[in-house]
Each structure stands twice: as C-alpha cells, then as structure tokens.
Amino acid sequence: MVSSLKLHDLIEEIRGAKTQAQEREVIQKECAHIRASFRDGDPLQRHRQLAKLLYVHMLGYPAHFGQMECLKLIASPRFIDKRVGYLGAMLLLDERHDAHLLITNSIKNDLSQGIQPVQGLALCTLGTMGSAEMCRDLATEVEKLLLQPGSYVRKKAILTAVHMVRKVPELSDIFLPPCAKLLREHHHGILLGTITLIMELCERSPAALRHFRKVVPKLVHILRTLVTTGYSTEHSISGVSDPFLQVQILRLLRILGRNHEESSETMNDLLAQVATNTDTSRNAGSAVLFETVLTIMDICSAAGLRVLAVNILGRFLLNSDKNIRYVALTSLLRLVQSDHSAVQRHRPTVVECLQESDASLSRQALELSLALVNNSNVRAMTQELQAFLESCPPDLRSDCASGILLAAERFAPTRRWHIDTILHVLTTAGTYVRDDAVANLTQLIGSAQELHAYSVRRLYQALVEDISQQPLVQVAAWCIGEYGDFLLENCEETEPLQVEEEEVLALLEKVLQSPMSLPATRGYALTALMKLSTRLPGDTNRIRQVVSIYGSCLDVELQQRAVEYNVLFQKYDHMRAAILEKMPLVEHGGSRADEEAKESREDTAPVPTEPQTSKLLDLLDLLHEAPGDTQQPPSLTPSPEGALVRFLDLPCAPPPPAPIPNLKVFEREGVQLHLSFTRPPGTPALLLITVTTTNSSEDEVTHFICQAAVPKSIQLQVEAPSGNTVPARGGPPITQLFRIFNPNKAPLRLKLRLSYNHSGQSVQETFEVNNLPVKTWQ
Amino acid sequence: MIKFFLMVNKQGQTRLSKYYEHVDINRRTLLETEVIKSCLSRSSEQCSFIEYKDFKLIYRQYAALFIVVGVNDTENEMAIYEFIHNFVEVLDEYFSRVVSLLTEEW
C-alpha cells in the first residue's frame, strides 16, 4: 500500500500543480487513498487523513464521505483525534444532515469532563453548528460552565450561550440570571461575551430589556474605568483601551437607553466624557467616537449633548480620511430629520463633499444635500446641485435630477425660477428624469399665464439647439403648439428673437422626422402642428401636407391622429378654430384630490353653452378621439393638458355638495322620527331620504306604517321599511328609504302619515314637514 | 451582524470564506465574484465601505490580499475596519510567517 502523504506534502503538491486539471488529478488520487484508509486503515492515522480531507474541502471539492469519520474521531479519547474531529464537524456537518445529532452525546460527555481544552473544543463546535435540538439538550450543561472558575472555558460558554439564544429563544430564561454576576468579572473576554449575550436577550424580549436596565450603572462604571485608566499593554489598540469592548458597551447602552428617560440620564455624563477624552488620531479612537455619537442620537439625551454629537460629526466631515467622512455623512443623514437646524450649520461642508470622486461618498453627500434644502437656501443649493448634475456619474444622475425637481417643486420662490430650473435640468439630464416631469412642467407652464410668452421662447431656443432630449422635446412641442403665436411677437423678458413662421414649422417637422424621437414625442409634435394651423397667421398648406403624409404612417397612433386631423381640415374646417382653441388656465393644485375638486369647480363655473367648443380633445387619449364627436355631455370635464395622464379618470360630475343636515320631524311620547338626506354623486336630481323611527319610551311600538306624499311634479318611490316594530327603551329603530326624483328642481314639500300602536293606543298622525332645507330640492 | 467574511486575492480567487447565514453554494460563487469586482475596482483613494445590495462591505487590502467583511446596517463600520486589522495581527502573532506569505503569490 502506498504510504499516504502528510498534510504538508499534500499542500505542496497541490500548489505545485500547474493547471486546474492537474490539481484535480492530484486531489482525486488522494481522496481515493483517504477513502481506502477510512475503510480499513490505521485508526491512529485517521486524524491525518481527515485533516487532508478538510483541506481539500476548503478548496471546494466534495468531502461528504468524511462525516462519519468525524464522529468516530470525536468519540476517541485522544486529544489529537478530538481536535481534528471537532474541526471536521464544524466544517462538514450541519443541520441538514441527520448525522449531526449523533455528536450530541459526545459533546455532552466532553463538556462534563474537567479537561479545559476539550471542553473548549466542544463548546466551539456547539456554538458554530448546534441545531435547535442539540441546544435544547445541552443548555443546562452550558449554563453550569458559565459559572465555574477559569476564564478560558467561561468565555467560550458565553459565546455558545449567545448562539443558543439565537437558535432557541425560549432558552433565554436559563441564561438571564447569570448575566448580572458575569458583569462583575474583570476579564475582558468574559465582559465582551456577556455584553453580547445581554444584547441578544434584550433584542428578543422586552421583559429582559426592563430587567437589564438595572445594570446601566454598572456598565457606566466599566466604561468609565476603561476610558480613564491609562495605557495597559494587554488591551490597548493604538492608544485606546480595548476599543471593541467600549464599542459593545456603548451599543448596549444605546439599546437600554432608547425611549427610557431615567437610563438616558445616567448615561449623559459618561457619554460626554467619552466624547471628549477619546483620542481620534487613529481609527480605533474614531470608531469609539462614532459609536458614541450613534448612541447619543438614539437615546433621550440632553439637548447640549445632541449638539455636541452633531459638532463631532461636523468635525468628522472635515477629516481627510475618507472612511470617517463616509460615516459622518451617513449619520448626518439619519439625524437630519430630528435635528434639522443643527445639521444645516454644516451645509457648506456637505456641499463640498459632492465634489468627491469616490462614488459612495458622493452618493451620501447627494442624499444629504437634498434633505437639507429648505426655503432660505433653495436657490444656492439648486445651483450647486445643478453643477453637480452636469458632472456626476450616470447612476447618480436620475436621483439627482428627480431630487432637484422635487426640491424645486416644494420650495420654488417664483414660478419663473421654477420653470427655469426645470428647463435647465431637462437640458442637462433630460433622459434621466422621471416620466411625470413632463406632465409637471406642462401643468406649471399652463397655469402661469404671464409666463407663457417667456416659456415658449426659452423652450423654442432650447429645442433649436438640441432635439435629442425627449422630455424636453415633448414639453417644447406642446408649448409651441399652445402658445406659438407668442413666438412671433416680441417679448420684453428675453432677448428679441426673430422667428419666422416657416422656421417654427420646419422645426416641428424636424422633430417629427428625427429618428431620435419617441412615438409619444411624434404625437406631441403632430398635435402641435395642428394647433399652429389656427394660431399662426400664414396659410395652412404646409401643415395640411404634413398631416396627410402621416395619414399612412406605420405607427398606429400617429396614423389615427393624422387621419382625424385630415378630416378636421376637410369636412369640419369650420369647427377647427373652436376645437383647437387655447386651453384654459390650470389651477396649480397640490394634491390630486384638490386638483380634481378644482377642475370640477372650474368646469361648473364657465358652463359651456355649446358643448362642442369647450370640449377640448384629450389629445393623447385614443379612446375619446374624433373631431366629429361633439355630443359629449357637458359634464365631461375637459382635460386642459393633453399630457396629463392622471386627469383621464376625473369624476364626471361636480363633487358632492356639503351634506344636508338631519332633521327631526316628529316626536310624541318618546317616539321620534328623523329624516336624513343624501344625494348620490352620480345623479344630482335624485335625493335619498332615510326615515328613522326611534322609541325611548317604556312601551314598544308595533304595526308601524309610514306613508308619504309629494307635489305632482316630483316623483316619489317608497321602499319597504326594515320592520314595523320598535322595541322600548331605545331598541333598534325602523329605517325606511324614500327616493325622490326632482329633475325640475321644484320646491320640495313632504307630507307624512304615520299609524302605529303604542301603549295600548292606536295612533294616527298626518303632518307636513315644514323646515326642509333648501338644499334638498335645489 | 456580520454576514460573511472573505479573503480574496487580487486575481479574484477566494482563499477563505465563512458565511454566518446560510447561502446556497451556487449563489456563493456569484456573490463572491460580484463582491470582488466592486472591491478590485476601487482605488486606494476611495473609502473602504461599499454598499452592495442590502449589505455593507468593508474591505481592507494587505499586499495582494483583500479581506472583505459583509455586514448588515446595524454595525459600526469603523469598528469592523479595526477588527479586520486585529484579525490579521492575531494571525501574525500566532503563525509568525503570515506577513511573508501574504507577499508571496498566494
């Protein structure tokens, strides 16, 4: 039998292999050896074979046949076997293989022996791959080991406890009591482990959280000792005494102090002390300081402390180390919601960070800058952001563009500035803006009457220079179509622009024909051309020509439009001017509900006398098209912007008027009759009256019948009542619905006749309802 | 919480990987290639923290070897950065020839 290699030799041989295939060959040969020796080889050499197998596994080759060997090795009494066996168990076994349960017994035995290294191995393995069943079985063993003397085993036991709590949260009850005691230790390893364990326990149960608030003073004491003691060789990293322990304590203090006034107060002094005493020239100190800032931000700290935290972050921002600047930007972003004014002070530095070449940094700086825009600094900030937009990497462009547009919308000082800003963004980064930017801009321009001339000129100039940015082209085309006549006049706000009719038409045709234009853009351009046929004084032959060419275009939507416009020229030429009239001014509403309400109110105010003229075609909507179809009911709201998709589903009727108040019409011996009125929104001529009969007397009302009569011009429909008995003392009332149809808006008069039995008497009442509110019939 | 710990050389080969949350074998290779690509494309001027999907990657370069730790966002990035260095120093103490091995072609 060929003597098998030692691990060292195997590694050298593998590394000596020149190609992947050679390496695979070597490994396969060796695996065959290993398998043979597992079957009938020397048990004393087994650990060596397994060690080689583990190395091969680390390189990515299959090694599952070694699993049972791990078990055998763990069970062996020799340490050298156990060591490799446990290592193999951690690497090769996991919850998905049932074999892992077999080592539970071995672990149990090993834990109860007194030999520390063995206990250490067992605990490590349990902590790495222990499944829920194993944890449940071995929890008590681990707990016993938590409290025995000897820090080596205790630290490992604590870490195993952390793993167990994560796997099986019910075990937290077992591990809760020893924690307080463990905090009194001096060994940093034990302290670190205990603090992690406490954090896990607190995260899983609020009861544990309350329980551990008691240890806040103790933690404060430990941290204070750490910060104030001088240099200790054992724990110092770059001058800071055990920064890892400090960071963990701070994190636990954060969890305990969150939303809890009392604990937060205990921590205030300490946090200030840590913040001021830590040496931040090296990374370790900065890490501790950063954690302190995070803690201050999260607990209910004093105002002065928060300002201190923000100032520390500001100082970080000026640091030359990129890492520190990154964490400062991220934390400031978290803070900006709650301490806006404090963060504003650092705005100039943040804006400088925009110029960073590092992608992570510039992204954070962009987000933070956008969050910092407010009324007072909006102009300056927008300028900076626009400068950034021109030079920033492509993946940040769309975020930047939408951010600028959003900020402009929220804080625009004047409409002209707003239009300018949007225009600038569209020319710089047109392809990256979101789709509703076009809609927003058209709405904005449409609503600002005094700026029509100005905007159309600006847009025309921009379009002349560049027709590739689609959102810009769409808006410009729409504007030119609507306000093209302003182009030919002089406007005092911009430089005098000599524009000929022919140039305008040529430009739109260019857009139509350009291969860069999207179909939607072409639609805009075609419609704009049509509108210009009424606005521009020259003759319309050229436009007619273009329109008829597109009558056979391959794009279905364009073709449809062109055909319809053609018809408009030919058969309905007399209506053309009216149909292509200018749109009315839009109210620039905030929310959509506002817009809908305002739209409908606008609609009812200048009620169109001829439905045809006021009905402006929703020009992008295929469904409503046809210049000949002018019989739309007047209640169809004309959508002022062809572009605004969201206006397509406005309600067809004015909004429901203010609700009519309820009316009490009858009362006798505890029996009351109430009328409540509703008008369904779709049918203004219909009024629904609900009659409610209640009984607060001691006797019940039976055989209740209610009849009603109205004037002849009004129609009444009475529905069946809900019942004819009202139990005594406020029992469930009877309701009955009357439908009143009053299309002529005649004054409503209502006569009611009641008949019922009450307290042994038979009651008949007839009366007219006097005080009907005017709104019931108007 | 630390999600994974990788040691990768400049050629893109993974030398050590340890995952603390279960990730399928085939997704591991994909994850590692993407992570390595983002780390290798950074210059030494840029900061050591990268955002990748829902992890944050904190990496540190030692000669030809990159050590990358993936964390979720509850961690203190700078503490992890320090931790990576601590790890390397422990290896150095324990196996005294770590530094020389790193400079060889691993």
GROMACS .gro file of C-alpha atoms in nm, chain A residues 15 96 128 166 237-238 243-244 247 251 254 283-284 286-287 290-291 322-324 326-327 330 357-361 363-364, chain B residues 1 15-16 18 22 42 45-51 56 60 73-79 81-83 86 101 104-106:
model
   60
   15ARG     CA    1   0.022   2.417  -0.505
   96ARG     CA    2  -2.945   1.945   0.716
  128THR     CA    3  -2.094   2.703   1.550
  166ARG     CA    4  -3.036   3.291   1.874
  237ILE     CA    5  -0.501   4.930   2.042
  238SER     CA    6  -0.346   5.249   1.908
  243PRO     CA    7  -1.198   4.974   2.170
  244PHE     CA    8  -1.402   4.665   2.091
  247VAL     CA    9  -1.800   4.993   2.131
  251ARG     CA   10  -2.414   4.974   2.180
  254ARG     CA   11  -2.798   5.253   2.331
  283ASN     CA   12  -0.902   5.467   1.351
  284ALA     CA   13  -0.972   5.291   1.681
  286SER     CA   14  -1.268   5.734   1.573
  287ALA     CA   15  -1.462   5.409   1.587
  290PHE     CA   16  -1.861   5.725   1.614
  291GLU     CA   17  -2.038   5.473   1.830
  322LYS     CA   18  -1.244   5.908   0.351
  323ASN     CA   19  -1.382   5.643   0.581
  324ILE     CA   20  -1.452   5.892   0.851
  326TYR     CA   21  -1.841   5.847   0.487
  327VAL     CA   22  -1.965   5.753   0.832
  330THR     CA   23  -2.439   5.856   0.681
  357SER     CA   24  -1.451   6.136  -0.676
  358ASP     CA   25  -1.549   5.846  -0.453
  359ALA     CA   26  -1.887   5.706  -0.552
  360SER     CA   27  -2.003   5.605  -0.205
  361LEU     CA   28  -1.921   5.945  -0.066
  363ARG     CA   29  -2.399   5.939  -0.317
  364GLN     CA   30  -2.432   6.004   0.055
  779MET     CA   31  -2.431   4.144   1.244
  793ARG     CA   32  -0.882   3.196  -0.032
  794LEU     CA   33  -1.110   3.177   0.269
  796LYS     CA   34  -1.700   3.189   0.609
  800HIS     CA   35  -2.694   3.019   0.508
  820ARG     CA   36  -1.171   5.083  -0.613
  823GLU     CA   37  -0.808   5.697  -0.258
  824GLN     CA   38  -1.161   5.585  -0.205
  825CYS     CA   39  -1.318   5.487   0.121
  826SER     CA   40  -1.329   5.130   0.236
  827PHE     CA   41  -1.705   5.099   0.267
  828ILE     CA   42  -1.920   4.994  -0.024
  829GLU     CA   43  -2.293   4.946  -0.037
  834LYS     CA   44  -2.241   4.692   0.353
  838ARG     CA   45  -0.906   4.616   0.364
  851ASP     CA   46  -2.655   4.810   0.870
  852THR     CA   47  -2.661   4.782   1.249
  853GLU     CA   48  -2.285   4.757   1.266
  854ASN     CA   49  -2.032   5.027   1.331
  855GLU     CA   50  -1.826   5.027   1.011
  856MET     CA   51  -1.517   5.166   1.166
  857ALA     CA   52  -1.515   4.910   1.442
  859TYR     CA   53  -1.247   4.801   0.995
  860GLU     CA   54  -1.041   4.787   1.312
  861PHE     CA   55  -1.150   4.431   1.367
  864ASN     CA   56  -0.696   4.291   1.464
  879LEU     CA   57   0.316   3.453   0.299
  882GLU     CA   58   0.418   3.574  -0.191
  883GLU     CA   59   0.176   3.485  -0.463
  884TRP     CA   60  -0.097   3.304  -0.274
   0.00000   0.00000   0.00000
